[in-house]
Every structure is written in structure tokens, then in C-alpha cells.
Coordinates of C-alpha atoms in Angstrom, one line a residue:
Chain A
N1 CA 42.7 -13.1 42.2
A2 CA 44.8 -10.4 44.6
G3 CA 45.7 -7.2 43.5
V4 CA 49.1 -5.9 42.9
M5 CA 50.9 -6.1 46.2
Q6 CA 53.4 -3.8 47.4
N7 CA 55.8 -4.1 50.4
P8 CA 56.5 -2.6 52.6
R9 CA 54.0 0.0 53.0
H10 CA 55.8 2.6 54.7
L11 CA 59.9 2.5 54.5
V12 CA 62.1 4.7 56.7
R13 CA 65.8 4.6 55.8
R14 CA 69.0 6.6 56.7
R15 CA 70.8 8.8 54.3
G16 CA 73.5 6.7 52.4
Q17 CA 71.4 3.0 53.0
E18 CA 70.0 1.1 50.4
A19 CA 65.9 0.7 50.0
R20 CA 64.8 -2.0 48.1
L21 CA 61.1 -1.7 47.5
R22 CA 58.8 -4.8 46.1
C23 CA 56.1 -5.5 43.4
S24 CA 54.1 -8.5 42.9
P25 CA 52.2 -8.2 40.1
M26 CA 48.5 -9.6 39.3
K27 CA 48.1 -13.3 38.2
G28 CA 48.8 -13.3 34.6
H29 CA 50.4 -10.1 34.3
S30 CA 54.0 -9.9 33.1
H31 CA 54.2 -6.0 32.5
V32 CA 55.6 -4.1 35.4
Y33 CA 55.7 -0.1 35.6
W34 CA 57.2 1.8 38.3
Y35 CA 56.0 5.1 38.9
R36 CA 57.3 7.9 41.4
Q37 CA 54.8 10.5 43.8
L38 CA 56.7 13.5 44.9
P39 CA 54.6 15.1 47.8
E40 CA 51.7 17.1 45.9
E41 CA 53.0 16.1 42.5
G42 CA 51.6 13.9 39.9
L43 CA 53.2 10.5 39.4
K44 CA 56.2 10.3 37.0
F45 CA 57.0 7.1 35.0
M46 CA 60.3 5.7 36.1
V47 CA 60.7 2.2 34.1
Y48 CA 58.7 -0.3 32.1
L49 CA 59.7 -4.1 32.9
Q50 CA 58.5 -6.8 31.4
K51 CA 59.6 -10.6 32.5
E52 CA 63.7 -10.5 32.6
N53 CA 63.2 -7.6 30.1
I54 CA 63.8 -3.9 31.0
I55 CA 61.6 -2.2 28.1
D56 CA 61.6 1.7 28.8
E57 CA 63.9 3.1 31.6
S58 CA 63.5 6.8 30.4
G59 CA 61.9 7.9 33.8
M60 CA 65.0 6.4 35.9
P61 CA 67.6 8.6 37.3
K62 CA 71.2 7.7 35.6
E63 CA 72.6 6.8 38.8
R64 CA 71.7 5.2 42.4
F65 CA 68.5 3.7 40.8
S66 CA 68.1 0.1 39.2
A67 CA 65.2 -2.3 38.6
E68 CA 64.7 -5.5 38.0
F69 CA 61.9 -8.2 37.1
P70 CA 63.3 -11.9 37.3
K71 CA 61.8 -14.8 35.6
E72 CA 60.6 -15.8 39.4
G73 CA 59.3 -13.5 42.0
P74 CA 58.7 -10.0 42.3
S75 CA 59.6 -6.8 40.9
I76 CA 62.2 -4.6 42.9
L77 CA 63.0 -1.4 42.5
R78 CA 66.7 -0.5 44.1
I79 CA 67.4 2.7 45.5
Q80 CA 71.3 3.1 46.4
Q81 CA 72.5 5.4 49.0
V82 CA 69.4 7.3 49.5
V83 CA 69.1 11.1 50.1
R84 CA 66.8 13.2 51.5
G85 CA 65.2 14.2 47.7
D86 CA 64.4 10.1 47.2
S87 CA 61.5 10.5 49.9
A88 CA 58.4 10.0 48.1
A89 CA 55.9 7.5 47.3
Y90 CA 56.6 4.5 45.0
F91 CA 53.7 2.9 43.0
C92 CA 54.1 0.0 40.8
A93 CA 51.4 -1.0 38.3
S94 CA 51.1 -4.2 36.0
S95 CA 49.1 -5.2 33.1
P96 CA 48.3 -8.4 31.3
P97 CA 50.5 -9.1 28.2
R98 CA 48.4 -7.2 25.3
N99 CA 48.5 -3.7 26.8
T100 CA 45.7 -3.3 28.2
E101 CA 44.4 -1.3 31.7
A102 CA 47.2 -1.2 33.9
F103 CA 46.7 -2.0 37.9
F104 CA 48.0 -0.1 40.7
G105 CA 49.5 -0.9 44.4
Q106 CA 48.9 0.7 47.3
G107 CA 52.6 2.0 47.0
T108 CA 55.6 2.4 49.1
R109 CA 55.9 5.6 50.7
L110 CA 59.7 6.1 51.1
T111 CA 61.1 8.6 53.5
V112 CA 64.9 9.2 54.5
V113 CA 66.0 10.8 57.4
Chain B
G1 CA 56.6 15.5 24.3
N2 CA 53.3 14.0 25.9
S3 CA 51.8 16.3 28.8
V4 CA 48.7 16.9 30.9
T5 CA 47.5 19.5 32.0
Q6 CA 44.4 19.9 34.4
M7 CA 42.8 22.4 37.0
E8 CA 45.0 23.1 40.0
G9 CA 43.1 22.5 43.2
P10 CA 41.9 22.3 45.3
V11 CA 38.4 22.1 45.1
T12 CA 35.7 22.0 47.4
L13 CA 32.0 21.8 47.4
S14 CA 28.9 21.0 48.9
E15 CA 27.3 17.4 48.7
E16 CA 25.1 17.6 45.5
A17 CA 26.8 20.1 43.8
F18 CA 27.7 19.8 40.0
L19 CA 31.6 19.2 39.5
T20 CA 33.8 19.8 36.6
I21 CA 37.8 18.9 36.8
N22 CA 39.4 20.5 33.5
C23 CA 42.0 18.3 32.0
T24 CA 43.9 19.5 28.5
Y25 CA 46.6 17.3 26.8
T26 CA 49.3 17.3 24.3
A27 CA 50.2 14.8 22.4
T28 CA 51.9 13.0 19.3
G29 CA 49.4 9.9 17.7
Y30 CA 46.5 9.5 18.9
P31 CA 46.6 8.8 23.1
S32 CA 44.4 7.0 25.0
L33 CA 43.1 9.0 28.0
F34 CA 42.2 8.2 31.7
W35 CA 41.0 9.8 35.0
Y36 CA 42.2 7.8 37.8
V37 CA 41.1 8.6 41.7
Q38 CA 43.6 8.3 44.7
Y39 CA 41.7 8.4 47.9
P40 CA 43.9 9.0 51.0
G41 CA 46.8 6.4 51.7
E42 CA 45.8 4.1 48.8
G43 CA 46.7 3.5 45.3
L44 CA 45.5 4.8 42.1
Q45 CA 42.4 3.4 41.1
L46 CA 41.1 3.8 37.0
L47 CA 37.8 5.5 37.1
L48 CA 37.1 5.7 33.4
K49 CA 38.5 5.7 30.2
A50 CA 38.5 6.8 26.5
T51 CA 40.9 5.2 23.8
K52 CA 39.4 7.0 20.7
A53 CA 37.7 10.7 19.8
D54 CA 34.5 11.3 20.6
D55 CA 34.3 8.0 23.1
K56 CA 32.8 8.7 26.1
G57 CA 34.3 7.4 29.7
S58 CA 31.8 6.9 32.9
N59 CA 31.4 5.0 35.8
K60 CA 29.9 5.6 39.4
G61 CA 28.0 8.9 37.8
F62 CA 31.3 10.4 36.5
E63 CA 31.6 11.3 32.7
A64 CA 34.3 12.4 30.6
T65 CA 34.7 13.0 26.9
Y66 CA 37.5 12.6 24.5
R67 CA 37.5 15.9 22.4
K68 CA 40.2 15.7 20.0
E69 CA 39.5 19.2 18.4
T70 CA 39.9 20.9 21.8
T71 CA 42.3 18.4 23.0
S72 CA 40.2 18.1 26.3
F73 CA 39.0 15.4 28.8
H74 CA 37.2 17.0 31.3
L75 CA 35.9 15.2 34.1
E76 CA 32.2 15.7 34.9
K77 CA 29.6 14.5 37.5
G78 CA 26.1 16.1 38.0
S79 CA 25.9 15.5 42.1
V80 CA 29.0 15.1 44.2
Q81 CA 28.7 12.9 47.4
V82 CA 31.0 13.0 50.6
S83 CA 32.8 9.8 50.0
D84 CA 34.0 10.9 46.5
S85 CA 36.4 13.4 47.9
A86 CA 39.8 12.3 46.9
V87 CA 42.6 13.2 44.5
Y88 CA 41.7 13.0 40.8
F89 CA 44.5 12.5 38.3
C90 CA 44.1 12.9 34.6
A91 CA 46.3 10.7 32.2
L92 CA 47.0 9.6 28.8
S93 CA 49.1 7.0 27.3
G94 CA 50.9 6.9 24.3
A95 CA 49.9 3.5 22.5
Q96 CA 46.3 3.0 21.5
G97 CA 44.5 0.9 23.3
G98 CA 45.9 2.1 26.6
S99 CA 48.7 0.4 29.1
E100 CA 51.9 2.0 27.9
K101 CA 53.8 4.3 30.1
L102 CA 50.9 6.8 31.6
V103 CA 51.6 10.9 31.8
F104 CA 49.7 12.3 34.6
G105 CA 48.4 15.4 35.4
K106 CA 49.6 16.8 38.9
G107 CA 46.2 15.7 40.2
T108 CA 43.1 17.6 41.5
K109 CA 42.3 17.3 45.3
L110 CA 38.6 17.6 45.6
T111 CA 36.8 17.8 48.8
V112 CA 32.8 17.1 49.5
N113 CA 31.5 18.9 52.3
P114 CA 27.7 17.5 53.7

């Protein structure tokens, strides 16, 4: 059973471009969480999704950021018109339906130049 | 709202030294408490957890006890190894049993020298 897979591992974007980060949860996991880790900081919750539903997006910036978890395929975190302040490591975690332990992916490190 | 405060680092120890990383929390209700470890360039791995007061989580020689009276979950290890060098995060979740969104401390970087 493969772990949580995130790709790409590293992503470089110029200011104003779009960034798409992908997360494939572990098999059997229908809950996905996205977190952002700024340099020298802990992880901050962004959004919690179940298949085809956003359950809690209280940590998402109001503009430019969106997330989805379609019925088929990976969860996508999309950042439009990136700015330098979006440079961070973005981690995805997944858990099975009954809210037990969450498993983390290796993260996508986004650099905006 | 919920928050976690953990000991600022970095912490540098010699091999076989005793480790304590302090963690206190503020939360409504009865959170579950976790310690995660992050090795360089990697994601987070769950190290141990406790879901109710007085529970002790343990793994790989690390221990932490859920103390409701002091709202603490300090991480300890009796004899650290070079391979324990990593960043350690204390975290809580709002739902009993874990795995709603996690609230993390800022992390404590541990370096163990031979």
C-alpha cells in the first residue's frame, strides 16, 4: 500500500503564474487535508476535503487559492497568480473514513521567483 | 481557539543524553495530542499520540504523557541517538480520536552529536 503521494516534489513558478499541486491519498482514504509550512514555521491548516466536498476551508486565503478532491483522481491545490509570499512547503495528509490517524505526504516545495 | 506552544529550539545534545521538549496547549473540549517528527527534506511522520488524559504515548524510546491539569504533553527520551536528529512538532486535533484538522506548534529542531 503506497503512502500519500504528492507531486511534484519541487515546483518553481514565476510571479503571476499558476501553481497546481497534486495529492493522491492512501488507498481507502477518503479524507484529505492540506497544510502549508512557511520557512522556520510549523504547519498551518488550509483545507479539509472529502470526495467531491469541501468540509472545512477556514485556513484557505480568500483569494487565489482553491482546492478540489474529485470523485476520480487526486486532490488538487491550485494557486493562481502566485506571489513570492506563496513560497512554502505544501503538505497533504489523508485519513480513512472514521477519522483516525492522518498520514502525510513528502510535500511539494513551491518557490516563486 | 486551539493553540500549541512548544519549546523553541534549536536543541543540541550529545549522544546518549536525556531529551525533553516541552509542549503546552490551549483547547476547548478534549483534544487528542500528537508528536510528529520531520527528517530533512521529508514529510511528517507520527511519532506518538495520546487521546485522553493520563494516557502515555510511546514509540522508539520516546514517551509523552497527556496531562490535563497542566495542559501539557512533553516529549522525553532517555538516551538520544544521532539518528534522532530532526524537527519535532507537537500538535492537537479537536475531535476525540484524532484526525480532524491538526494545530501544530512551531517545531523544535534537535541535533544530536556523536
